[in-house]
Coordinates of C-alpha atoms in Angstrom, one line a residue:
Chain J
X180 CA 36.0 -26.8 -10.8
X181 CA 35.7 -22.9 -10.1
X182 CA 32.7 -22.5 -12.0
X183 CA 30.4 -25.1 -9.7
X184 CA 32.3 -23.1 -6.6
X185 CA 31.2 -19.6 -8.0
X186 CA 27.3 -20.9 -8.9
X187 CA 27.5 -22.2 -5.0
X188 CA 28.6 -18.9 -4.1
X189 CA 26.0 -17.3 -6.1
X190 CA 23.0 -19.2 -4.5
X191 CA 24.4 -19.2 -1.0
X192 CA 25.6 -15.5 -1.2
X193 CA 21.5 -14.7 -1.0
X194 CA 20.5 -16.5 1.8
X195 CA 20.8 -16.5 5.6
X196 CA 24.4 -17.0 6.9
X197 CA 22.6 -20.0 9.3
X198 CA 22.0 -22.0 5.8
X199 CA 25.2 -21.6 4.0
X200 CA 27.6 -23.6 4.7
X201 CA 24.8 -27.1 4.4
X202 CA 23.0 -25.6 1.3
X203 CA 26.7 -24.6 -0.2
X204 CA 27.7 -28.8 0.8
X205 CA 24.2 -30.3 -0.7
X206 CA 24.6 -28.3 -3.8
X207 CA 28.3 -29.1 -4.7
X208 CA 27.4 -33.0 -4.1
X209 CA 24.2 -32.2 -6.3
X210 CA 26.1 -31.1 -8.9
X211 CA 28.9 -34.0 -9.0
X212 CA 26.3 -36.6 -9.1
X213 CA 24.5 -34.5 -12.3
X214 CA 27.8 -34.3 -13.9
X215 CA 28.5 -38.0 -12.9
X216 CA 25.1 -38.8 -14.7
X217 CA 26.3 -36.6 -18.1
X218 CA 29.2 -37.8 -18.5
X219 CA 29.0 -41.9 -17.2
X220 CA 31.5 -41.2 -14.5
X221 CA 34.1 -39.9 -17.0
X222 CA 35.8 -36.6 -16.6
X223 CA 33.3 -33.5 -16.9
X224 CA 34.3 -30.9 -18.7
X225 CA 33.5 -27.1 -18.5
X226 CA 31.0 -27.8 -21.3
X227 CA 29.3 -30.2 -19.4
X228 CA 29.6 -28.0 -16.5
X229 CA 27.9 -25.3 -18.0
X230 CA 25.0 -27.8 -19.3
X231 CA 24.4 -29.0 -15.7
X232 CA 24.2 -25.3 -14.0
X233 CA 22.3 -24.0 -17.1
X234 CA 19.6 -27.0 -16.0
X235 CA 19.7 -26.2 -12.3
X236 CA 19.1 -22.8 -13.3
X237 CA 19.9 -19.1 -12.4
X238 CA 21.6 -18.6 -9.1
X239 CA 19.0 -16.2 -7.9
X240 CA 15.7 -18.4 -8.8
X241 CA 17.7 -20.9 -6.7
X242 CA 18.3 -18.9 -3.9
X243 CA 14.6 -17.8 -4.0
X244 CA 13.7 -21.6 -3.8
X245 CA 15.6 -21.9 -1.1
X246 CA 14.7 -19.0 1.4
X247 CA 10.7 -19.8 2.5
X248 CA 9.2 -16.7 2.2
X249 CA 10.2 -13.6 0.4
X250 CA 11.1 -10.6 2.4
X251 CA 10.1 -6.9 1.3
X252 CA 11.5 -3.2 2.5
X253 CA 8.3 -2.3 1.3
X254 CA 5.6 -4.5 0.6
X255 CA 2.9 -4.3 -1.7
X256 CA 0.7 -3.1 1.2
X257 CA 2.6 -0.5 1.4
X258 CA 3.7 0.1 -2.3
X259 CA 0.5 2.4 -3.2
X260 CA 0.9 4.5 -0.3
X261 CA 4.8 4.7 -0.5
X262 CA 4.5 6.0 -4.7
X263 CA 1.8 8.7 -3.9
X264 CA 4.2 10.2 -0.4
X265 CA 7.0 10.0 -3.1
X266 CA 5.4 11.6 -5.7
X267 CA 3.9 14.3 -3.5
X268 CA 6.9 14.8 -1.8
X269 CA 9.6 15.0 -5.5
X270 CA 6.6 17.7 -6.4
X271 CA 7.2 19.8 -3.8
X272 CA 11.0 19.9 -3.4
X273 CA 11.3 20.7 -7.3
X274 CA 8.5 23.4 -6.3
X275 CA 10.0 24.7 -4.0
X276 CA 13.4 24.6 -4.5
X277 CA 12.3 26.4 -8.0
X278 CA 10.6 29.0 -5.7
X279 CA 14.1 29.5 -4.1
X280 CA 15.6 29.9 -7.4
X281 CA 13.1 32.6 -8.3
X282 CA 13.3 34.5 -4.6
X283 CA 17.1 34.1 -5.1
X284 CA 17.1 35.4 -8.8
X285 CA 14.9 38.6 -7.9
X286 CA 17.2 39.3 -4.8
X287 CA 20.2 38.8 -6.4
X288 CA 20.2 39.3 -10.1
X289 CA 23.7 39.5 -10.5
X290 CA 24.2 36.3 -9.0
X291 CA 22.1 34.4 -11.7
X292 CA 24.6 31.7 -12.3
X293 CA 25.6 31.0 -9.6
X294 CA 21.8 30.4 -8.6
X295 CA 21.5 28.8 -11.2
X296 CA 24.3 26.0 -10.7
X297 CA 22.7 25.8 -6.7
X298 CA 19.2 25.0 -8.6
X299 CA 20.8 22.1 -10.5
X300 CA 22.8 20.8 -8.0
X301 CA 19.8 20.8 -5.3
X302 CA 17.5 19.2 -8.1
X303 CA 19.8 16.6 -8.1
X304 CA 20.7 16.3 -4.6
X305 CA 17.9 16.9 -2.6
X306 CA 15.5 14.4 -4.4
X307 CA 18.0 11.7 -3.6
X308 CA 17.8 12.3 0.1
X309 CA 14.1 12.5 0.2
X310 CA 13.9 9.3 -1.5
X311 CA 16.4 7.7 1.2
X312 CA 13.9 9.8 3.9
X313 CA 10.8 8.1 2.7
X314 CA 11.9 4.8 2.0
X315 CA 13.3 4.6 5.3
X316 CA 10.1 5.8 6.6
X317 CA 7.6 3.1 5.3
X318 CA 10.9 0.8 5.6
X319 CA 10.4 1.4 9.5
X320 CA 6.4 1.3 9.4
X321 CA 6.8 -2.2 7.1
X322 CA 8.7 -3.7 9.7
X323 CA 7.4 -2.5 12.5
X324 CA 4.3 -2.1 11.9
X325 CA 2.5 -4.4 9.5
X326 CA 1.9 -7.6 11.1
X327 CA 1.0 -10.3 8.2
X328 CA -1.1 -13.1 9.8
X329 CA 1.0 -14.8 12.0
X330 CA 0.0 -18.2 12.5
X331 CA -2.7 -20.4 10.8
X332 CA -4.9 -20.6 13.6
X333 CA -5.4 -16.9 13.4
X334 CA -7.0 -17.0 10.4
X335 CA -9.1 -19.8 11.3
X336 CA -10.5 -18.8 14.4
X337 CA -12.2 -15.7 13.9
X338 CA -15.5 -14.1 14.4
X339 CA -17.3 -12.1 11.8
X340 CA -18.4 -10.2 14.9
X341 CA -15.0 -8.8 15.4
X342 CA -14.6 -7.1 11.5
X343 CA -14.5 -4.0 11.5
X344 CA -17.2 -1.7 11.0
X345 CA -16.9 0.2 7.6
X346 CA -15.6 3.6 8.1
X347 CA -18.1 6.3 7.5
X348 CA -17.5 9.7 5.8
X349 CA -16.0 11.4 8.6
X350 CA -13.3 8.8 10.2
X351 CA -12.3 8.8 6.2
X352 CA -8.9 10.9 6.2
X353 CA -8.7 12.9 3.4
X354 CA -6.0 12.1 0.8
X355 CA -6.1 15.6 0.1
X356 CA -5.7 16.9 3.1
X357 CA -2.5 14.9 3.9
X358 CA -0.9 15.8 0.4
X359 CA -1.6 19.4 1.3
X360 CA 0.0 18.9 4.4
X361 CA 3.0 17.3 3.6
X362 CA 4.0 20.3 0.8
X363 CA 3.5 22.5 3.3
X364 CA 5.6 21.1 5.5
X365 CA 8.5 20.5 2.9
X366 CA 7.8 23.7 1.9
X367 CA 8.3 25.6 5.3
X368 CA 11.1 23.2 6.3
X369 CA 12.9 24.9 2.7
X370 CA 11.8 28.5 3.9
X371 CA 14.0 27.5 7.0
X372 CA 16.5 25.6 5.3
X373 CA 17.2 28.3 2.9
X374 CA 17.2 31.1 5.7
X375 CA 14.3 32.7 3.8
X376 CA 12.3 32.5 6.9
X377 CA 12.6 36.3 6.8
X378 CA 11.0 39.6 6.0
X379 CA 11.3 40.9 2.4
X380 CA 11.6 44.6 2.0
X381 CA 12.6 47.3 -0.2
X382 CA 15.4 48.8 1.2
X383 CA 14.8 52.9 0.3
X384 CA 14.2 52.4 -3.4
X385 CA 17.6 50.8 -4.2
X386 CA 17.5 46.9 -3.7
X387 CA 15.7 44.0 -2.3
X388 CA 17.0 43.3 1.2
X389 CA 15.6 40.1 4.2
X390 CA 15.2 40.4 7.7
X391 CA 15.8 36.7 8.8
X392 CA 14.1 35.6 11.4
X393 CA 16.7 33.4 12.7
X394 CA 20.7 34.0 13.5
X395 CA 22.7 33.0 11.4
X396 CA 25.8 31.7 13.1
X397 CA 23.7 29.2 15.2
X398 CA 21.6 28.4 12.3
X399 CA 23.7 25.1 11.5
X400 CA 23.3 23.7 15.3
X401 CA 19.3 23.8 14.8
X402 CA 19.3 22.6 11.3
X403 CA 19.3 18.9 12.1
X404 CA 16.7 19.7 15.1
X405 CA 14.8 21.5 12.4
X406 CA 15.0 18.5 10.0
X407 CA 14.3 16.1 12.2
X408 CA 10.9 18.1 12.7
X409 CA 10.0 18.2 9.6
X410 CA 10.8 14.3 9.4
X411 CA 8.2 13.9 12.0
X412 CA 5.5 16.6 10.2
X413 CA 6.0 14.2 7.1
X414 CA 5.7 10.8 9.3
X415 CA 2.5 11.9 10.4
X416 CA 1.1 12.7 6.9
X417 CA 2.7 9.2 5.9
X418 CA 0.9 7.6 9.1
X419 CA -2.7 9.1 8.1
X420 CA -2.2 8.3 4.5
X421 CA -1.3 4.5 5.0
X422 CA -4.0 4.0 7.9
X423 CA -6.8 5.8 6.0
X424 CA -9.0 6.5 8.3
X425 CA -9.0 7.7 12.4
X426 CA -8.2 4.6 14.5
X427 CA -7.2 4.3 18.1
X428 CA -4.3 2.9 16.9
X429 CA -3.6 5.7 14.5
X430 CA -4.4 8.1 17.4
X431 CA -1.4 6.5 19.8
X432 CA 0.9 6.9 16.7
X433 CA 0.2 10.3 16.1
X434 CA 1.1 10.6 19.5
X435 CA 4.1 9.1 19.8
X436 CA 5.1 11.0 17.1
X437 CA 4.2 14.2 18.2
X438 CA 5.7 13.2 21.6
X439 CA 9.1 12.9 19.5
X440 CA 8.4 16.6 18.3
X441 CA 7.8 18.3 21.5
X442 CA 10.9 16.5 22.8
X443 CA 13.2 18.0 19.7
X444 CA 11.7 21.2 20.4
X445 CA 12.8 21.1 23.9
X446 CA 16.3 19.5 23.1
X447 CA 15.9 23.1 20.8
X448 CA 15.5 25.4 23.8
X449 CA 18.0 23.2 25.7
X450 CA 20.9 23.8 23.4
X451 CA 20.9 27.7 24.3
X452 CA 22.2 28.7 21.3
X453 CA 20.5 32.0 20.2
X454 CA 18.2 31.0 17.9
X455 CA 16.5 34.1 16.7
X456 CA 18.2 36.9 14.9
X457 CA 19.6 38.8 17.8
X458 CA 19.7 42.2 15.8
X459 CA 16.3 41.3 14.3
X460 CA 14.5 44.7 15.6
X461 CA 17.5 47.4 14.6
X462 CA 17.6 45.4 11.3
X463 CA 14.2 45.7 10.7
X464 CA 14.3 49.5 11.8
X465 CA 16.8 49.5 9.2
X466 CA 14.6 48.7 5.9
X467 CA 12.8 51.9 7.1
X468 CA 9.3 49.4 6.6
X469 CA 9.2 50.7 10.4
X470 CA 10.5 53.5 12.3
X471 CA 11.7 53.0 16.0
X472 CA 9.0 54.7 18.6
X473 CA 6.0 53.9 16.5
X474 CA 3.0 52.2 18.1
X475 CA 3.7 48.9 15.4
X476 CA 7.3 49.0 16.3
X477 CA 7.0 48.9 20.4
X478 CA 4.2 45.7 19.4
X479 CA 6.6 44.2 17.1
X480 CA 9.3 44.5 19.4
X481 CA 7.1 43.0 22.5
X482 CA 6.3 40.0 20.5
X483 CA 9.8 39.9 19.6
X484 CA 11.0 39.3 22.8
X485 CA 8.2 37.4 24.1
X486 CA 8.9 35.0 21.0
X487 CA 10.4 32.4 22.4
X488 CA 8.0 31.7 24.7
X489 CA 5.0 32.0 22.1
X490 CA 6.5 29.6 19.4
X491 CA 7.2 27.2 22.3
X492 CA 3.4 27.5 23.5
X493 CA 1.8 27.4 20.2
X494 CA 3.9 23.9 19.2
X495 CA 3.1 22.2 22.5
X496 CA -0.6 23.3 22.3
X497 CA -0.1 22.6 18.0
X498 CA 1.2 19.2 19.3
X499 CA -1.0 17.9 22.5
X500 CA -4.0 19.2 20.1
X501 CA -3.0 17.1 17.2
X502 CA -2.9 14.2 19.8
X503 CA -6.3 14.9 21.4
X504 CA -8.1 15.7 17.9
X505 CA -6.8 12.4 16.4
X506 CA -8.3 10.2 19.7
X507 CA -11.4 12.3 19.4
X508 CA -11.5 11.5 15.9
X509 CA -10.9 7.9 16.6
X510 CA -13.3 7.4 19.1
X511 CA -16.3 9.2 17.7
X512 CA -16.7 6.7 15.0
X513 CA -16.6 3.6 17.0
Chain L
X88 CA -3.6 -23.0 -30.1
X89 CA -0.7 -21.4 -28.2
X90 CA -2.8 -19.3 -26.1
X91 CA -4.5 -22.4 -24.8
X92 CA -1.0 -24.0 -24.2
X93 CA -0.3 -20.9 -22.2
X94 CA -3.2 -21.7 -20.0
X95 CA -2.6 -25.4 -20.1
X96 CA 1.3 -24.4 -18.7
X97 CA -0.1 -22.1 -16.1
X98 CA -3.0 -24.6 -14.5
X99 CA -0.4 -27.4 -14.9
X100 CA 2.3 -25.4 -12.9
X101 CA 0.1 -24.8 -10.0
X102 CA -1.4 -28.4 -10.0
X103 CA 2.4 -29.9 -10.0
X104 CA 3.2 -27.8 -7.1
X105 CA 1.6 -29.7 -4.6
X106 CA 1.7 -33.0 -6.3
X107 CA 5.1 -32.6 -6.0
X108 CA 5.5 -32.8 -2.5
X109 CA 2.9 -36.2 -2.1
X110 CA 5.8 -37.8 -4.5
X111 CA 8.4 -36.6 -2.6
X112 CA 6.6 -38.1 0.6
X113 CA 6.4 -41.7 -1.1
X114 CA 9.4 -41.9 -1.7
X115 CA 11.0 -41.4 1.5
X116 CA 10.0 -44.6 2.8
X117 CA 13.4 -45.2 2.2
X118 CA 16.6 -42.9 2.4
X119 CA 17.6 -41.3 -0.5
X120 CA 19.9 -38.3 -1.6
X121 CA 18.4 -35.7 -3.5
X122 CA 20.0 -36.4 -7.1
X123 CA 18.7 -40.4 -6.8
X124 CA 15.6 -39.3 -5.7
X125 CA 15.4 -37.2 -9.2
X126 CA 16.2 -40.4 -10.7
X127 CA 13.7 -42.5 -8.7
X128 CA 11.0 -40.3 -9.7
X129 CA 12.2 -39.9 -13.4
X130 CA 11.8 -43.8 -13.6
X131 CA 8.3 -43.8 -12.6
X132 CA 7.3 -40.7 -15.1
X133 CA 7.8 -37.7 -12.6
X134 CA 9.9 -35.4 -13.8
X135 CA 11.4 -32.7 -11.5
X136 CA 14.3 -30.2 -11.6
X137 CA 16.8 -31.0 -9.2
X138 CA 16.5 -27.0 -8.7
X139 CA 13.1 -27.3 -7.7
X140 CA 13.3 -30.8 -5.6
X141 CA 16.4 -29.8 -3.7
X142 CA 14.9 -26.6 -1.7
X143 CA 11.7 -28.7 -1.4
X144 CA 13.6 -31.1 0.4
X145 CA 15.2 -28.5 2.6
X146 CA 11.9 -27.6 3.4
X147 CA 10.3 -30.4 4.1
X148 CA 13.0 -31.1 6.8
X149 CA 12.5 -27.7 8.3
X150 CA 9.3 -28.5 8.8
X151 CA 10.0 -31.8 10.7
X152 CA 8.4 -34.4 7.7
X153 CA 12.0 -35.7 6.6
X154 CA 14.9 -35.9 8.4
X155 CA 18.2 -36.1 7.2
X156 CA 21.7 -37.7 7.6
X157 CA 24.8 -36.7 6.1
X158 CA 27.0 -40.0 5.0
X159 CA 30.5 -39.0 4.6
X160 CA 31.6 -42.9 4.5
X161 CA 31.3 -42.9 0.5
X162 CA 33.6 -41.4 -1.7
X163 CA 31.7 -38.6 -1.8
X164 CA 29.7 -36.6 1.0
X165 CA 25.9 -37.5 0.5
X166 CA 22.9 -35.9 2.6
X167 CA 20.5 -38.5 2.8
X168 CA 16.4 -37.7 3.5
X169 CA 14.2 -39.8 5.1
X170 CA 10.4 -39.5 6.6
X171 CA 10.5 -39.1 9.8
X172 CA 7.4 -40.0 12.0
X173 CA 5.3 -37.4 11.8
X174 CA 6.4 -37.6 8.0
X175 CA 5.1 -40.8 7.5
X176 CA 1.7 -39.6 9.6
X177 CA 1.4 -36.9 7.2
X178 CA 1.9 -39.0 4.2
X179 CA -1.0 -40.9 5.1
X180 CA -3.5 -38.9 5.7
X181 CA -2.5 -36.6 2.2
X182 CA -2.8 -40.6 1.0
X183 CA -6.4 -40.5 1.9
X184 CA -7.4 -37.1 0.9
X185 CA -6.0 -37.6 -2.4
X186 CA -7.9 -40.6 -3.2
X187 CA -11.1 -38.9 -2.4
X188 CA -9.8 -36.3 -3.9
X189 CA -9.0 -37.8 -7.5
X190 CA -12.8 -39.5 -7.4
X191 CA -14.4 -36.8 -6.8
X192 CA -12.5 -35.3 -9.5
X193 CA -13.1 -38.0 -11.6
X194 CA -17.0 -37.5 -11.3
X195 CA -16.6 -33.9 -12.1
X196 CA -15.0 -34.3 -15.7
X197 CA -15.7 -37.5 -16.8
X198 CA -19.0 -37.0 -18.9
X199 CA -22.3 -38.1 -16.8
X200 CA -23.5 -41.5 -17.3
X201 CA -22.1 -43.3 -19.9
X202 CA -18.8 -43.7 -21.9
X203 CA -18.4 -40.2 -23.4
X204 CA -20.9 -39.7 -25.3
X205 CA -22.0 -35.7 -25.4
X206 CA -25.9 -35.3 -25.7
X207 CA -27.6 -33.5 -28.8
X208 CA -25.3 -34.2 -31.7
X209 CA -25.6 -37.1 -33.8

């Protein structure tokens, strides 16, 4: 009878391959004997076949019965946490993306259209891979990282000693302060991502030109890298905001991800692609903001050249300081 | 009236759940298959869903109070459950606790004293 053999199907379909095959046998014989019972031994028909599934009830209740406990991508731990980093983060890519819009617009007035169109279409695709970002993110922390109790003696033995103290104003982090963070760092990973990471200026009187900061050719080599940076910027908000307040523990994460930042940014410099705008400082002559030989242009052009160097600097002491604030944080309120 | 049914379904559905299992349990004293067992219980006024009883049975195995045995001699495959030792250990003591259980319950709601009577109306 094909309908029994597809309401097996849909039951076994949900649980663990290990189960299938004995929970698909027990079933079928379960719902012969029902049937036998219905119709006094006679010959069931689909009627009667329908009554007797109808009783057992829907395929997925059954399955639920079936598997022991229920298993969540995010779980309701989690769910608070994961709605407020979604929301913030949705905000700030339709912010900023409309910010693009707007730079574009005034830059380009001609091109309205076709701005516009690249509006739509990043409105629609850009949200959708953010949401895959952050639900992979607590996805990760949930299964990593939240241990539910894991056996009975756990919660028997304990000692009130051992609870933690309540966290006082300062270990407290700040949902504000992670919100803010994480739309600035969506927002400067769009600045990049847009290659408005640049210099606006007049160009003599007649249109808006940009210095970018960054060369164009080797642009799509460091995008990822760039990405992947921002990931981590956002992890770290997402880590502060789920833990609440400075921990030890919270302090070796931060860590580790900071680790993972300082090792993209060297994997950066590794690559050896030019990274900066190599005609940057003739370019920037070029808007006439600056003329070549002045005082501001020989200190523009020294930090120019020097800029590798300083970037790569201020992230490692941006990163190892992050580290060290968040174990001094930690440990002061213990 | 129907709100109070509501309630009445939602205590009733909790209390079931674990009586459930204790029937299951005094049952097993003998092996059964999981659509007789519905029967056996039916007889004596428990009614369960064979989509309720089935995964409890499952269950119960995993946790090593039944154990089973699939009987392929009839005309049809049959998984049969019985208590296994430990089963039957656990069946006892539950036994026990639900005896004191049900008194002390018994003291709680039955009106103090004697048969019924509620004081200050006449």
């Amino acid at each position: 009878m094909d309908l029994i053999d597809r309401y097996v199907y849909a039951v076994v379909r949900r649980l663990p391959h290990s189960q299938r095959e004995e929970v698909a046998a027990e079933l079928k014989s379960l719902i012969t004997d029902m049937l036998d019972e219905r119709t006094n031994g006679n010959p069931a028909d689909r009627k009667d076949v329908k009554i007797v599934l109808l009783e057992l009830g829907h395929p997925r209740e059954m399955a639920d019965k079936y598997s022991e406990s229920r298993k969540y991508l995010i779980g309701p731990e989690l769910y608070d946490s994961f709605m407020t980093v979604l929301k913030i983060v949705l905000l700030s890519i339709a912010f900023a993306v409309a910010v693009i819009f707007a730079i574009q617009s005034i830059l380009e007035p001609h091109h309205l259209l076709d701005h516009f169109i690249d509006f739509i279409l990043s409105l629609v695709q850009i949200p959708i891979a953010a949401l895959g970002w952050v639900t992979l993110i607590f996805a990760g922390i949930q299964y990593f990282g939240i241990k539910s109790v894991k056996n009975l003696d756990d919660l028997e033995s304990w000692d009130p000693e051992e609870l933690p103290e309540v966290p006082d104003e300062k270990s407290v982090i700040k949902r504000s302060e992670t919100i803010i963070n994480i739309i600035f760092t969506i927002f400067f990973g769009f600045l990049i991502g847009a290659s408005y990471f640049a210099i606006p200026a007049i160009k003599s009187g007649d249109s808006f030109v940009s210095v970018p900061f960054l060369n164009k050719e080797s642009f799509s080599v460091y995008f990822p890298l760039i990405l992947l940076l921002v990931g981590f910027g956002i992890l770290k908000e997402i880590l502060k905001l789920v833990s609440g307040k400075w921990t030890k523990k919270l302090a070796i994460q931060i860590s580790l991800v900071s680790l993972l930042s300082l090792a993209t940014v060297l994997i950066m410099i590794a690559l050896e692609a030019p990274f900066w705008n190599p005609d940057f400082m003739s370019e920037l002559a070029g808007t006439g903001i600056i003329q070549p030989g002045t005082e501001l242009y020989q200190t523009i052009e020294r930090i120019w050249s020097n800029g590798t160097i300083i970037i790569v600097i201020l992230t490692l002491f941006g990163f190892v300081l992050d580290s060290v604030l968040a174990f001094f944080k930690s440990v002061k309120n213990v | 009236m129907s709100k109070a049914k509501e309630h009445l379904d939602k205590i009733m559905l909790e209390l079931r759940r674990g009586t459930i299992t204790i029937g299951v349990l005094s049952q097993l004293k003998e092996p059964q298959y999981g659509y007789s067992l519905v029967k056996v219980l039916e007889e004596k006024g428990v009614n369960v869903e064979p989509g309720t009883l089935y995964p409890l049975l499952r269950r119960l195995e995993k946790q090593g109070l039944l154990v089973s045995k699939w009987d392929t001699d009839e005309t049809r495959p049959r998984k049969y459950y019985l208590l296994s030792p430990l089963g039957e250990e656990v069946f006892d003591l539950v036994c026990k606790e639900w005896k004191e259980m049900t008194e002390v319950m018994e003291k709680l709601i039955s009106p103090r004293g004697d048969g019924g009577k509620t004081d200050g109306f006449d």
